[in-house]
XYZ file of C-alpha atoms in Angstrom:
700
model
C -66.257 -109.895 -37.377
C -65.859 -109.544 -33.828
C -62.276 -110.227 -33.545
C -61.645 -107.681 -36.092
C -64.003 -104.904 -34.215
C -62.134 -106.010 -30.715
C -59.037 -105.300 -32.277
C -59.911 -101.626 -34.028
C -61.543 -100.730 -30.530
C -57.909 -101.967 -28.853
C -55.886 -100.065 -31.261
C -57.981 -97.230 -31.766
C -59.204 -96.177 -27.929
C -56.839 -97.897 -26.072
C -53.396 -97.427 -28.077
C -54.810 -94.505 -30.037
C -53.644 -96.066 -33.072
C -56.089 -94.875 -35.780
C -57.421 -98.466 -37.300
C -59.789 -99.102 -40.145
C -61.147 -102.601 -41.230
C -60.050 -103.063 -45.114
C -62.813 -104.450 -47.172
C -61.021 -104.465 -50.249
C -63.809 -102.364 -51.816
C -64.560 -98.778 -51.556
C -68.206 -99.514 -51.600
C -68.000 -102.227 -48.425
C -68.209 -101.117 -45.006
C -66.963 -103.275 -41.837
C -65.935 -100.544 -39.296
C -67.037 -100.882 -35.896
C -67.416 -97.154 -35.752
C -69.581 -96.777 -39.188
C -72.711 -97.544 -37.270
C -76.207 -98.613 -38.416
C -76.129 -102.133 -39.269
C -73.272 -102.443 -42.057
C -71.761 -105.984 -42.031
C -70.121 -105.897 -45.589
C -68.000 -108.847 -46.041
C -64.627 -108.454 -47.637
C -64.537 -108.671 -51.154
C -61.264 -110.806 -51.267
C -61.066 -113.525 -48.669
C -57.381 -113.237 -48.224
C -55.817 -110.202 -49.651
C -52.139 -110.938 -49.497
C -51.451 -108.110 -51.925
C -52.837 -105.522 -49.262
C -50.084 -106.773 -47.099
C -47.469 -106.273 -49.488
C -48.680 -102.870 -50.360
C -48.568 -102.032 -46.789
C -44.911 -103.116 -46.801
C -44.129 -101.208 -49.867
C -45.667 -98.091 -48.434
C -43.093 -98.129 -45.222
C -46.474 -99.418 -43.211
C -48.215 -96.145 -43.919
C -51.826 -97.010 -45.788
C -52.638 -93.353 -45.724
C -50.397 -92.822 -48.861
C -52.367 -95.302 -50.553
C -55.568 -93.544 -50.136
C -54.322 -90.399 -50.973
C -52.707 -91.590 -54.123
C -56.087 -93.346 -54.889
C -58.075 -90.389 -54.101
C -56.186 -88.169 -56.513
C -56.814 -90.591 -59.468
C -59.783 -89.760 -61.366
C -60.436 -93.381 -62.372
C -61.872 -94.792 -59.426
C -58.912 -96.755 -58.437
C -58.913 -98.687 -55.043
C -56.270 -100.643 -53.896
C -56.251 -102.675 -50.621
C -53.873 -102.139 -47.856
C -53.522 -104.091 -44.771
C -51.502 -104.814 -41.947
C -53.405 -107.978 -40.127
C -55.387 -110.916 -41.232
C -57.143 -111.887 -37.999
C -57.668 -115.441 -39.257
C -56.573 -117.645 -42.210
C -58.469 -120.711 -41.714
C -58.729 -122.187 -45.185
C -56.713 -124.799 -46.576
C -53.935 -124.376 -49.427
C -52.716 -120.766 -48.001
C -49.370 -122.754 -46.597
C -47.286 -122.112 -49.828
C -48.912 -118.430 -50.029
C -47.900 -117.636 -46.112
C -44.483 -119.247 -46.654
C -43.703 -116.888 -49.903
C -45.026 -113.792 -47.810
C -42.442 -114.998 -44.934
C -39.863 -115.524 -47.465
C -40.145 -112.082 -48.685
C -40.160 -110.410 -45.636
C -43.968 -109.026 -45.791
C -44.979 -111.176 -42.724
C -44.006 -112.280 -39.233
C -44.186 -115.827 -38.598
C -48.405 -116.469 -38.316
C -49.469 -117.266 -34.776
C -52.813 -117.972 -33.166
C -54.808 -115.136 -31.849
C -56.164 -117.518 -28.902
C -59.269 -118.195 -30.875
C -59.979 -121.006 -33.187
C -62.801 -120.120 -35.694
C -62.987 -123.432 -36.801
C -65.856 -126.190 -38.140
C -66.918 -128.841 -36.008
C -69.347 -132.083 -35.812
C -72.021 -131.476 -32.889
C -74.976 -133.306 -31.562
C -77.412 -132.072 -28.479
C -76.459 -132.748 -24.989
C -79.795 -134.671 -24.155
C -78.470 -137.175 -27.216
C -74.965 -137.058 -25.970
C -75.870 -138.326 -22.867
C -78.087 -141.132 -23.975
C -75.323 -142.264 -26.669
C -71.953 -141.280 -25.483
C -70.208 -143.632 -27.893
C -71.284 -140.819 -30.655
C -68.794 -138.205 -28.924
C -65.874 -139.835 -30.909
C -65.112 -140.941 -34.233
C -64.390 -144.477 -32.905
C -68.104 -144.687 -31.820
C -69.355 -143.417 -34.974
C -67.530 -145.559 -37.829
C -65.561 -148.633 -38.413
C -61.995 -147.030 -38.303
C -60.485 -145.557 -41.244
C -62.638 -147.216 -44.137
C -59.917 -145.945 -46.686
C -56.600 -147.164 -44.855
C -57.814 -150.242 -42.912
C -54.986 -153.051 -43.178
C -53.640 -155.902 -41.215
C -54.869 -159.494 -40.819
C -58.400 -161.022 -41.936
C -59.668 -161.174 -38.629
C -59.133 -157.769 -37.705
C -60.734 -156.592 -41.173
C -63.532 -158.626 -40.209
C -63.598 -157.260 -37.122
C -63.493 -153.449 -38.520
C -66.007 -154.511 -41.112
C -68.619 -155.649 -38.505
C -68.218 -152.720 -36.204
C -68.597 -150.250 -39.293
C -71.882 -152.319 -40.047
C -73.217 -151.821 -36.642
C -72.256 -148.135 -36.158
C -73.892 -147.710 -40.048
C -77.333 -149.161 -38.989
C -77.111 -147.060 -35.525
C -76.308 -143.939 -37.341
C -79.235 -144.551 -39.987
C -81.646 -145.287 -37.176
C -80.978 -142.296 -34.779
C -80.202 -139.410 -37.525
C -83.495 -139.371 -39.626
C -83.904 -136.468 -42.462
C -85.753 -133.307 -41.745
C -88.700 -132.401 -44.049
C -89.595 -128.838 -44.858
C -92.946 -127.633 -44.555
C -94.214 -128.142 -47.928
C -92.989 -131.829 -48.007
C -94.296 -132.581 -44.730
C -97.987 -131.251 -45.984
C -97.980 -133.428 -49.214
C -96.091 -136.529 -48.185
C -96.357 -137.041 -44.339
C -99.788 -135.124 -43.124
C -102.948 -137.359 -43.571
C -104.769 -134.236 -44.230
C -102.527 -132.073 -46.202
C -102.280 -129.516 -43.061
C -105.866 -128.470 -43.197
C -106.081 -129.176 -39.988
C -103.656 -128.537 -36.666
C -102.079 -131.885 -36.093
C -99.629 -130.720 -33.564
C -96.899 -130.389 -36.349
C -98.089 -127.995 -38.677
C -100.970 -125.747 -37.932
C -101.736 -124.613 -41.638
C -100.042 -125.125 -44.939
C -97.495 -122.893 -46.070
C -98.778 -119.861 -47.705
C -95.885 -119.032 -50.206
C -92.595 -120.313 -51.582
C -90.645 -119.162 -48.671
C -92.580 -120.838 -46.061
C -92.804 -124.192 -48.228
C -88.904 -124.345 -47.730
C -88.917 -123.672 -43.989
C -87.958 -126.548 -41.908
C -89.154 -124.779 -38.583
C -91.801 -121.892 -38.284
C -92.129 -120.568 -34.607
C -96.056 -120.413 -34.926
C -97.157 -122.811 -37.541
C -94.768 -125.608 -38.080
C -92.457 -127.022 -35.543
C -91.041 -129.528 -37.757
C -90.556 -133.235 -38.540
C -87.767 -135.652 -38.929
C -88.686 -138.858 -41.123
C -87.066 -141.991 -42.368
C -86.377 -142.586 -46.048
C -85.227 -145.130 -48.247
C -81.674 -143.948 -47.212
C -82.193 -144.749 -43.847
C -83.626 -148.296 -44.637
C -80.811 -150.832 -43.700
C -83.000 -153.851 -44.109
C -83.341 -153.241 -48.119
C -79.851 -151.218 -48.150
C -77.464 -152.923 -45.635
C -74.296 -151.819 -47.203
C -75.091 -148.126 -47.892
C -77.970 -146.840 -45.700
C -76.836 -143.848 -44.069
C -77.887 -141.422 -41.148
C -78.336 -137.545 -41.839
C -76.170 -134.943 -41.137
C -76.507 -131.082 -41.578
C -73.955 -129.941 -43.676
C -73.148 -126.622 -44.965
C -72.041 -125.237 -48.310
C -68.892 -126.697 -49.752
C -67.740 -123.246 -50.209
C -67.580 -122.634 -46.360
C -64.750 -124.035 -44.621
C -66.109 -127.369 -45.011
C -64.114 -130.831 -44.747
C -67.503 -132.739 -43.252
C -67.639 -135.292 -46.511
C -63.849 -135.877 -46.306
C -64.162 -136.890 -42.978
C -67.374 -138.997 -42.888
C -65.497 -141.040 -46.144
C -62.222 -141.650 -44.715
C -63.190 -142.418 -41.170
C -66.081 -144.500 -42.279
C -68.945 -142.447 -40.710
C -71.957 -143.718 -42.685
C -73.969 -139.970 -42.814
C -74.753 -137.943 -45.603
C -76.460 -134.632 -46.218
C -79.406 -134.557 -48.326
C -79.824 -130.201 -48.632
C -80.384 -128.614 -52.238
C -76.707 -127.277 -52.646
C -74.708 -129.214 -55.077
C -72.513 -131.273 -54.897
C -72.491 -132.334 -50.925
C -75.980 -131.639 -50.145
C -75.561 -128.730 -48.104
C -77.915 -126.548 -46.520
C -77.902 -122.631 -46.203
C -77.315 -120.560 -43.298
C -81.126 -119.901 -42.331
C -82.003 -123.580 -43.309
C -79.163 -125.215 -40.814
C -80.626 -123.166 -38.085
C -84.196 -123.946 -38.532
C -83.443 -127.899 -38.927
C -81.613 -127.419 -35.311
C -84.687 -125.706 -33.896
C -86.905 -128.140 -35.394
C -84.939 -131.093 -33.739
C -85.084 -129.038 -30.445
C -88.954 -128.712 -30.718
C -89.364 -132.535 -31.425
C -87.181 -133.765 -29.391
C -85.442 -135.326 -32.312
C -81.684 -136.656 -33.129
C -79.426 -134.405 -34.992
C -75.824 -134.224 -36.224
C -74.728 -131.059 -37.435
C -71.703 -129.571 -38.985
C -71.137 -126.212 -37.745
C -68.647 -123.495 -36.607
C -67.274 -121.845 -33.336
C -67.606 -119.313 -31.992
C -71.128 -118.266 -33.143
C -74.442 -117.244 -31.666
C -76.237 -120.278 -32.573
C -74.320 -122.126 -30.187
C -74.583 -119.783 -27.262
C -78.320 -119.571 -27.974
C -78.836 -123.334 -26.907
C -76.234 -123.195 -24.091
C -77.598 -124.492 -20.712
C -80.638 -126.539 -22.407
C -80.926 -129.850 -23.405
C -80.021 -129.050 -26.762
C -76.664 -127.061 -26.172
C -74.080 -128.117 -28.456
C -71.775 -130.776 -27.600
C -68.516 -131.545 -30.003
C -67.655 -134.908 -31.465
C -63.982 -135.391 -31.404
C -62.412 -136.614 -34.600
C -58.422 -137.123 -34.914
C -56.308 -134.561 -33.605
C -54.601 -132.067 -36.145
C -51.416 -132.229 -37.129
C -49.233 -130.289 -39.517
C -49.208 -133.126 -42.048
C -52.997 -133.325 -41.849
C -53.894 -129.755 -42.041
C -51.532 -129.372 -45.173
C -53.433 -132.437 -46.696
C -56.822 -131.010 -46.462
C -58.936 -130.678 -49.406
C -59.129 -127.401 -51.376
C -62.284 -125.204 -51.794
C -62.005 -126.024 -55.554
C -62.127 -129.806 -55.102
C -64.433 -129.519 -52.035
C -67.115 -128.288 -54.940
C -66.108 -130.541 -57.398
C -68.587 -132.968 -59.229
C -66.042 -135.544 -58.820
C -66.548 -137.547 -55.596
C -62.698 -138.626 -55.664
C -61.548 -135.023 -55.676
C -64.169 -134.020 -52.823
C -62.950 -136.433 -50.674
C -59.279 -135.840 -51.101
C -56.523 -137.849 -49.327
C -57.201 -139.995 -46.137
C -54.297 -137.774 -44.637
C -56.554 -134.615 -44.429
C -59.596 -136.349 -42.202
C -58.574 -134.843 -39.025
C -60.275 -132.357 -36.596
C -60.452 -128.650 -36.975
C -57.040 -126.984 -35.765
C -55.768 -123.545 -34.572
C -56.225 -120.628 -37.065
C -53.308 -118.626 -37.396
C -53.194 -114.713 -37.520
C -51.025 -112.952 -40.155
C -49.481 -109.664 -39.233
C -47.530 -107.618 -41.337
C -43.686 -106.795 -40.480
C -44.396 -103.134 -41.732
C -45.842 -102.595 -38.041
C -42.380 -103.367 -36.858
C -40.748 -100.448 -38.337
C -40.322 -97.293 -36.395
C -39.412 -93.692 -37.420
C -36.024 -93.169 -37.285
C -35.396 -96.122 -34.884
C -36.782 -94.052 -32.387
C -38.505 -95.975 -29.587
C -40.818 -93.214 -28.467
C -42.417 -93.359 -32.035
C -43.050 -96.915 -32.530
C -46.498 -97.905 -33.191
C -47.968 -100.311 -30.247
C -49.952 -102.387 -32.695
C -47.098 -105.069 -33.062
C -46.374 -105.512 -29.891
C -50.145 -105.538 -28.784
C -50.910 -107.987 -31.934
C -47.930 -110.165 -30.571
C -49.854 -110.377 -27.093
C -53.334 -110.239 -28.670
C -55.081 -113.525 -27.160
C -59.156 -113.592 -27.285
C -60.513 -117.264 -26.760
C -63.398 -119.069 -27.965
C -64.662 -118.441 -24.383
C -64.434 -114.986 -24.783
C -66.064 -114.919 -28.163
C -69.254 -117.536 -26.634
C -69.553 -114.622 -24.129
C -69.810 -111.784 -26.630
C -72.242 -113.989 -28.605
C -74.378 -114.419 -25.375
C -74.402 -110.809 -25.269
C -75.330 -110.306 -28.628
C -78.257 -112.537 -28.215
C -79.489 -110.698 -25.237
C -78.785 -107.114 -27.061
C -82.110 -105.308 -28.837
C -82.182 -106.374 -32.511
C -79.271 -108.786 -31.931
C -76.809 -105.964 -31.954
C -73.276 -107.110 -32.262
C -71.743 -103.769 -31.755
C -73.276 -103.479 -28.238
C -72.062 -107.173 -27.444
C -68.636 -106.327 -28.435
C -68.662 -102.870 -26.363
C -69.893 -104.751 -23.444
C -67.589 -107.537 -23.419
C -64.557 -105.154 -23.744
C -65.566 -102.697 -20.880
C -66.015 -105.884 -18.555
C -62.489 -107.111 -19.386
C -60.812 -103.754 -19.765
C -58.754 -104.357 -16.700
C -57.259 -107.966 -18.009
C -56.696 -106.397 -21.863
C -54.564 -103.764 -20.207
C -52.536 -106.491 -18.108
C -52.423 -109.187 -21.071
C -52.325 -107.234 -24.341
C -51.267 -103.700 -23.749
C -47.458 -103.530 -23.987
C -45.185 -101.924 -21.558
C -45.144 -97.947 -21.613
C -48.566 -97.829 -23.391
C -51.157 -96.201 -23.145
C -49.155 -93.034 -23.784
C -50.453 -89.437 -23.629
C -48.851 -86.996 -26.396
C -47.515 -83.572 -25.140
C -46.239 -80.660 -27.413
C -42.955 -79.384 -25.717
C -43.290 -75.551 -25.488
C -40.726 -74.212 -27.757
C -40.355 -70.867 -26.181
C -38.264 -70.701 -23.185
C -35.977 -68.468 -21.510
C -33.164 -69.337 -23.660
C -35.244 -69.112 -26.780
C -36.374 -65.368 -25.527
C -32.484 -64.449 -24.986
C -31.951 -65.564 -28.719
C -34.804 -63.549 -29.912
C -33.244 -60.575 -28.245
C -29.916 -60.960 -29.456
C -31.120 -61.937 -32.974
C -33.197 -58.394 -33.061
C -30.139 -56.524 -31.429
C -27.841 -57.711 -34.186
C -30.217 -56.426 -36.821
C -30.167 -52.972 -34.978
C -26.484 -53.031 -35.133
C -26.114 -53.718 -38.752
C -28.915 -51.373 -39.494
C -27.049 -48.631 -37.931
C -23.618 -49.691 -39.214
C -25.127 -49.367 -42.949
C -26.735 -46.120 -42.445
C -23.191 -44.644 -40.849
C -21.569 -46.204 -43.647
C -23.675 -44.966 -46.129
C -24.734 -41.508 -45.204
C -22.123 -40.144 -42.799
C -18.565 -41.959 -43.371
C -18.868 -42.316 -47.167
C -16.688 -39.591 -48.024
C -13.844 -40.595 -45.717
C -10.615 -41.654 -46.860
C -10.444 -45.022 -45.258
C -14.410 -45.766 -46.680
C -13.263 -44.970 -50.236
C -10.502 -47.142 -49.943
C -12.518 -49.749 -48.591
C -15.176 -49.219 -51.439
C -18.513 -48.239 -49.953
C -20.502 -50.133 -52.211
C -18.999 -53.300 -51.620
C -19.106 -52.518 -47.775
C -22.827 -52.090 -48.226
C -22.884 -55.552 -49.816
C -21.161 -57.102 -47.108
C -23.597 -55.602 -44.622
C -26.235 -56.646 -46.442
C -25.013 -60.297 -46.045
C -24.647 -59.763 -42.526
C -28.456 -58.420 -42.280
C -29.189 -61.614 -43.775
C -27.294 -63.735 -41.554
C -29.205 -61.690 -38.430
C -32.732 -62.522 -39.900
C -31.337 -66.211 -40.145
C -30.726 -65.728 -36.377
C -34.078 -64.339 -35.851
C -35.704 -67.185 -37.644
C -33.980 -69.949 -35.691
C -35.187 -68.459 -32.719
C -38.628 -68.807 -33.860
C -40.811 -71.884 -33.563
C -40.678 -73.956 -36.816
C -43.130 -73.908 -39.713
C -42.688 -74.313 -43.451
C -41.819 -70.714 -43.832
C -39.491 -70.519 -41.085
C -37.798 -73.595 -42.021
C -37.238 -72.265 -45.646
C -36.080 -68.602 -44.266
C -33.500 -70.241 -42.113
C -31.658 -72.280 -44.640
C -32.034 -69.059 -47.637
C -31.040 -66.258 -44.974
C -27.661 -68.104 -43.748
C -26.594 -69.196 -47.504
C -27.511 -65.902 -49.073
C -26.009 -63.982 -46.064
C -22.395 -65.377 -45.949
C -22.404 -65.305 -49.734
C -23.045 -61.567 -49.794
C -20.781 -61.353 -47.069
C -17.702 -63.356 -48.098
C -18.107 -63.084 -51.944
C -17.924 -59.201 -52.025
C -15.143 -59.216 -49.617
C -13.098 -61.798 -51.348
C -13.826 -59.812 -54.648
C -12.634 -56.634 -53.349
C -9.522 -57.874 -51.888
C -8.825 -59.969 -54.996
C -9.376 -56.893 -57.360
C -6.927 -54.791 -55.089
C -4.274 -57.540 -54.849
C -4.069 -57.477 -58.639
C -3.936 -53.680 -58.844
C -0.728 -53.645 -56.541
C 0.876 -56.343 -58.227
C 0.556 -54.876 -61.665
C 1.560 -51.579 -60.274
C 4.971 -53.013 -59.096
C 5.719 -54.248 -62.511
C 4.896 -50.647 -64.002
C 1.747 -51.937 -65.829
C -1.323 -50.175 -66.463
C -4.453 -52.066 -65.358
C -8.101 -51.110 -65.538
C -10.598 -53.029 -63.060
C -14.568 -52.627 -64.586
C -16.629 -52.301 -61.437
C -19.302 -53.944 -63.410
C -17.127 -56.993 -63.859
C -16.782 -57.131 -60.192
C -20.758 -56.753 -59.450
C -20.973 -59.541 -62.025
C -18.831 -62.086 -60.113
C -20.664 -61.344 -56.791
C -24.181 -61.360 -58.487
C -23.071 -64.605 -60.621
C -22.075 -66.547 -56.936
C -25.456 -65.383 -55.335
C -27.213 -66.334 -58.208
C -25.779 -69.786 -58.011
C -26.439 -70.554 -54.439
C -30.132 -68.934 -54.945
C -30.633 -71.600 -57.660
C -29.333 -74.300 -55.374
C -31.807 -73.242 -52.451
C -34.555 -72.882 -54.852
C -34.064 -76.556 -56.283
C -33.561 -77.619 -52.826
C -36.790 -75.599 -51.405
C -38.484 -77.287 -54.604
C -37.738 -80.888 -54.414
C -36.884 -81.771 -50.658
C -38.212 -78.618 -48.856
C -36.990 -78.101 -45.263
C -40.131 -78.595 -43.307
C -41.153 -79.005 -39.681
C -40.367 -82.430 -38.294
C -41.368 -84.146 -34.746
C -39.030 -85.946 -32.719
C -40.469 -87.985 -29.863
C -39.004 -88.302 -26.367
C -40.414 -90.972 -24.170
C -40.906 -89.962 -20.404
C -42.155 -91.467 -17.552
C -43.816 -89.057 -14.827
C -45.272 -89.965 -11.564
C -49.173 -89.831 -11.553
C -50.708 -87.161 -9.560
C -52.902 -89.438 -7.393
C -49.668 -91.801 -6.712
C -51.337 -94.563 -8.422
C -48.186 -95.203 -10.580
C -46.663 -93.444 -13.525
C -47.631 -91.599 -16.646
C -46.030 -92.268 -19.852
C -45.518 -89.386 -21.670
C -44.387 -89.098 -25.502
C -43.221 -85.437 -25.519
C -43.297 -84.044 -28.976
C -40.390 -81.761 -30.119
C -40.304 -79.530 -33.411
C -37.233 -78.939 -35.453
C -36.350 -78.202 -39.080
C -35.243 -80.869 -41.732
C -35.302 -82.224 -45.101
C -35.608 -85.962 -46.095
C -32.075 -86.115 -47.170
C -29.049 -84.591 -44.970
C -27.100 -84.138 -48.588
C -28.698 -80.788 -49.020
C -27.368 -79.199 -45.448
C -24.165 -81.019 -46.407
C -23.515 -79.505 -49.564
C -24.534 -76.097 -48.338
C -22.222 -76.121 -45.388
C -19.456 -77.512 -47.785
C -20.052 -74.438 -50.152
C -19.283 -71.840 -46.926
C -16.345 -73.576 -46.117
C -15.142 -73.377 -49.779
C -15.923 -69.584 -49.494
C -13.613 -69.337 -46.254
C -10.756 -71.175 -48.044
C -10.979 -68.902 -50.706
C -10.999 -66.057 -48.667
C -7.986 -67.156 -46.709
C -5.913 -67.383 -49.706
C -6.739 -64.119 -50.955
C -6.005 -62.359 -47.626
C -2.610 -64.132 -47.432
C -1.664 -62.304 -50.873
C -3.151 -59.369 -49.301
C -0.190 -58.751 -46.468
C 2.613 -57.358 -48.605
C 0.672 -54.318 -50.225
C 0.482 -50.529 -48.828
C -0.923 -49.766 -45.533
C -3.942 -47.984 -46.981
C -5.234 -50.936 -48.739
C -3.960 -53.840 -46.500
C -7.010 -55.733 -45.027
C -4.992 -58.840 -44.091
C -4.978 -58.387 -40.348
C -8.703 -57.654 -39.933
C -9.021 -60.403 -42.650
C -7.110 -62.795 -40.801
C -8.787 -62.134 -37.497
C -12.414 -62.218 -39.342
C -11.292 -65.561 -40.793
C -10.440 -67.088 -37.632
C -13.808 -66.021 -36.043
C -15.869 -67.010 -38.972
C -13.912 -70.514 -39.071
C -14.833 -71.080 -35.297
C -18.527 -70.001 -35.658
C -18.830 -72.221 -38.683
C -17.111 -75.082 -36.635
C -19.389 -74.644 -33.769
C -22.612 -74.480 -35.848
C -21.292 -77.939 -37.685
C -21.137 -79.275 -34.388
C -24.612 -78.158 -33.119
C -25.867 -80.081 -36.128
C -23.877 -82.875 -35.576
C -25.206 -83.229 -31.952
C -28.941 -82.093 -32.865
C -29.994 -85.707 -33.602
C -28.800 -86.614 -30.065
C -30.044 -83.639 -27.946
C -33.595 -84.025 -27.110
C -33.851 -80.270 -26.482
C -34.839 -79.223 -29.721
C -35.652 -75.585 -29.018
C -32.080 -75.196 -27.144
C -30.772 -76.324 -30.539
C -32.478 -73.900 -32.294
C -31.493 -71.370 -29.785
C -28.003 -72.164 -29.874
C -27.776 -71.859 -33.806
C -29.755 -68.194 -33.417
C -26.889 -67.197 -30.678
C -23.931 -68.368 -32.738
C -25.199 -66.615 -35.921
C -25.934 -63.271 -33.786
C -22.679 -63.131 -32.015
C -20.965 -63.791 -35.508
C -22.758 -61.015 -36.583
C -21.554 -58.721 -33.587
C -17.763 -59.693 -33.845
C -17.509 -59.569 -37.648
C -18.943 -55.778 -37.203
C -16.942 -55.115 -34.385
C -13.889 -56.300 -36.473
C -14.146 -55.295 -39.845
C -16.470 -51.829 -39.163
C -15.671 -50.480 -36.061
C -11.746 -49.792 -36.760
């Protein structure tokens, strides 16, 4: 719990990475920021599928929540990036499979070891220092002893001595009801210094310690009687449920340590959480010996620190990879078959390091841009919070009102914030986000130029339609087709205006539509008109009569424009251009000269998920230019009144140059950090193109 909360605070508040704690259930809450006293445990101990799903989603678990929320069947899928501790046997193959599939990085320690160990109080460790090692508890490895008979005899003698010592030191705890019925001479009707009264109910009857009415009692039973049971007498050990990370039974068996637990939980005689705490409190209150199997770090251990009953660990054989891989699984630990419970002697070592598992999805960066990389992966690779740190947190929790773990974590985090920043927080973090201002002098210039081009085209269209529509040159040039061309130029000028505006969903779509439709209306009518003139002249040379239907020409123009509109509509529906963010990492000096600020400057630009749409559009416009060039070549030999080849050649040259310039801007836009300058440049190119076309084709 504490480790997950520390990670959540580190990522959310220091590194500004929104972080939640996955519980594999919509109904369970475990987040530090939920408030209240919610401490729900995860519905799944090791949710490996949550790691796989995070990888499938490219590291973005928000997509999973959005999809699940859209479903009406109450579906909830786990999605996670980190498992802070994997401390259960039998996970090696599952972790290796995740490694082989590229789902997780190499598991590593997070600095702490949430592990179960054997403990005795400091008072008794000082009196019996031989108990602090498995060599002083047993006669060696009883399951694997070998050698000559003399060595075996020596081992057997030691084991017998240790067995009797343990049976003599560690007596059985007695609950309140049992004490009153089997030990007390007056059934607890009188205060005898141990029990002040009988228990009032079933809950009190099963208690091993009550602060006000029952201090507890330890007694010998037939299991402690080595006189009548020299070969199987045992001392008592406070063991925990078999379903926990519990290896006490196989350790005791294979190391020849003659202890067993007498709790009510089967099959290992374990005690519940509250019972275990009460037994240790009873030992402290009565000065009795106690041997306990418990985990660290934990608040119980911290609560006795500095007292005679401070927890002192017993050292078992050092853990190895072979030993850890041969530990008994949870299923076998809880089996009624004792042979399965104890497992292999190779798995009887002490607790080892507990790995942390991190998803490879955290390594991924948007477009390979370092500025957009999440700091989570690098921070977790450096994450080190030791057992000492956790014990300090538990001390704070014991001192906090209502044992509030959140207050304890907050206090520890605040006190260690400087160290966390130096040892865990990656370089160039934390960062400040700053959105680049889109409107700069160059942008305002492009807006002015685009507006001027719109005015220019509007004036030209008015003069063409109203003032000069009856002149000879206008009749030869076909006024209706000239108006179509001017309509296309008007759309191009509008595109120039939208390129000079800050990206939004509408602006991004309008940019592509007005460019494609504008150049289609400009180039297609021009090509259709000139092609029709060429055909008429060619047939007249042959003294043949030809009829050109104006409606047919309109249909060709309309068909081409309709085709590009269908393409643009498909593009918009499937992969609409929309505002995207480009992030640039900057380092700026601090105003107080205390160092540098890491700034991530966010710049907006328009793009679709795939560049294929933009490439196809550019190819289409290039094809239009090639067709117009071929038609213009055929136009050179006709009468001067109808010959537009000179103007078409100049216009084609201009269009080609500006098309290449726009392509160049598109190609360098990914590498150019000033996105506002890219948009302004595109706007200026389009506006200039409009002015030049008007000057070339309409002014003469």
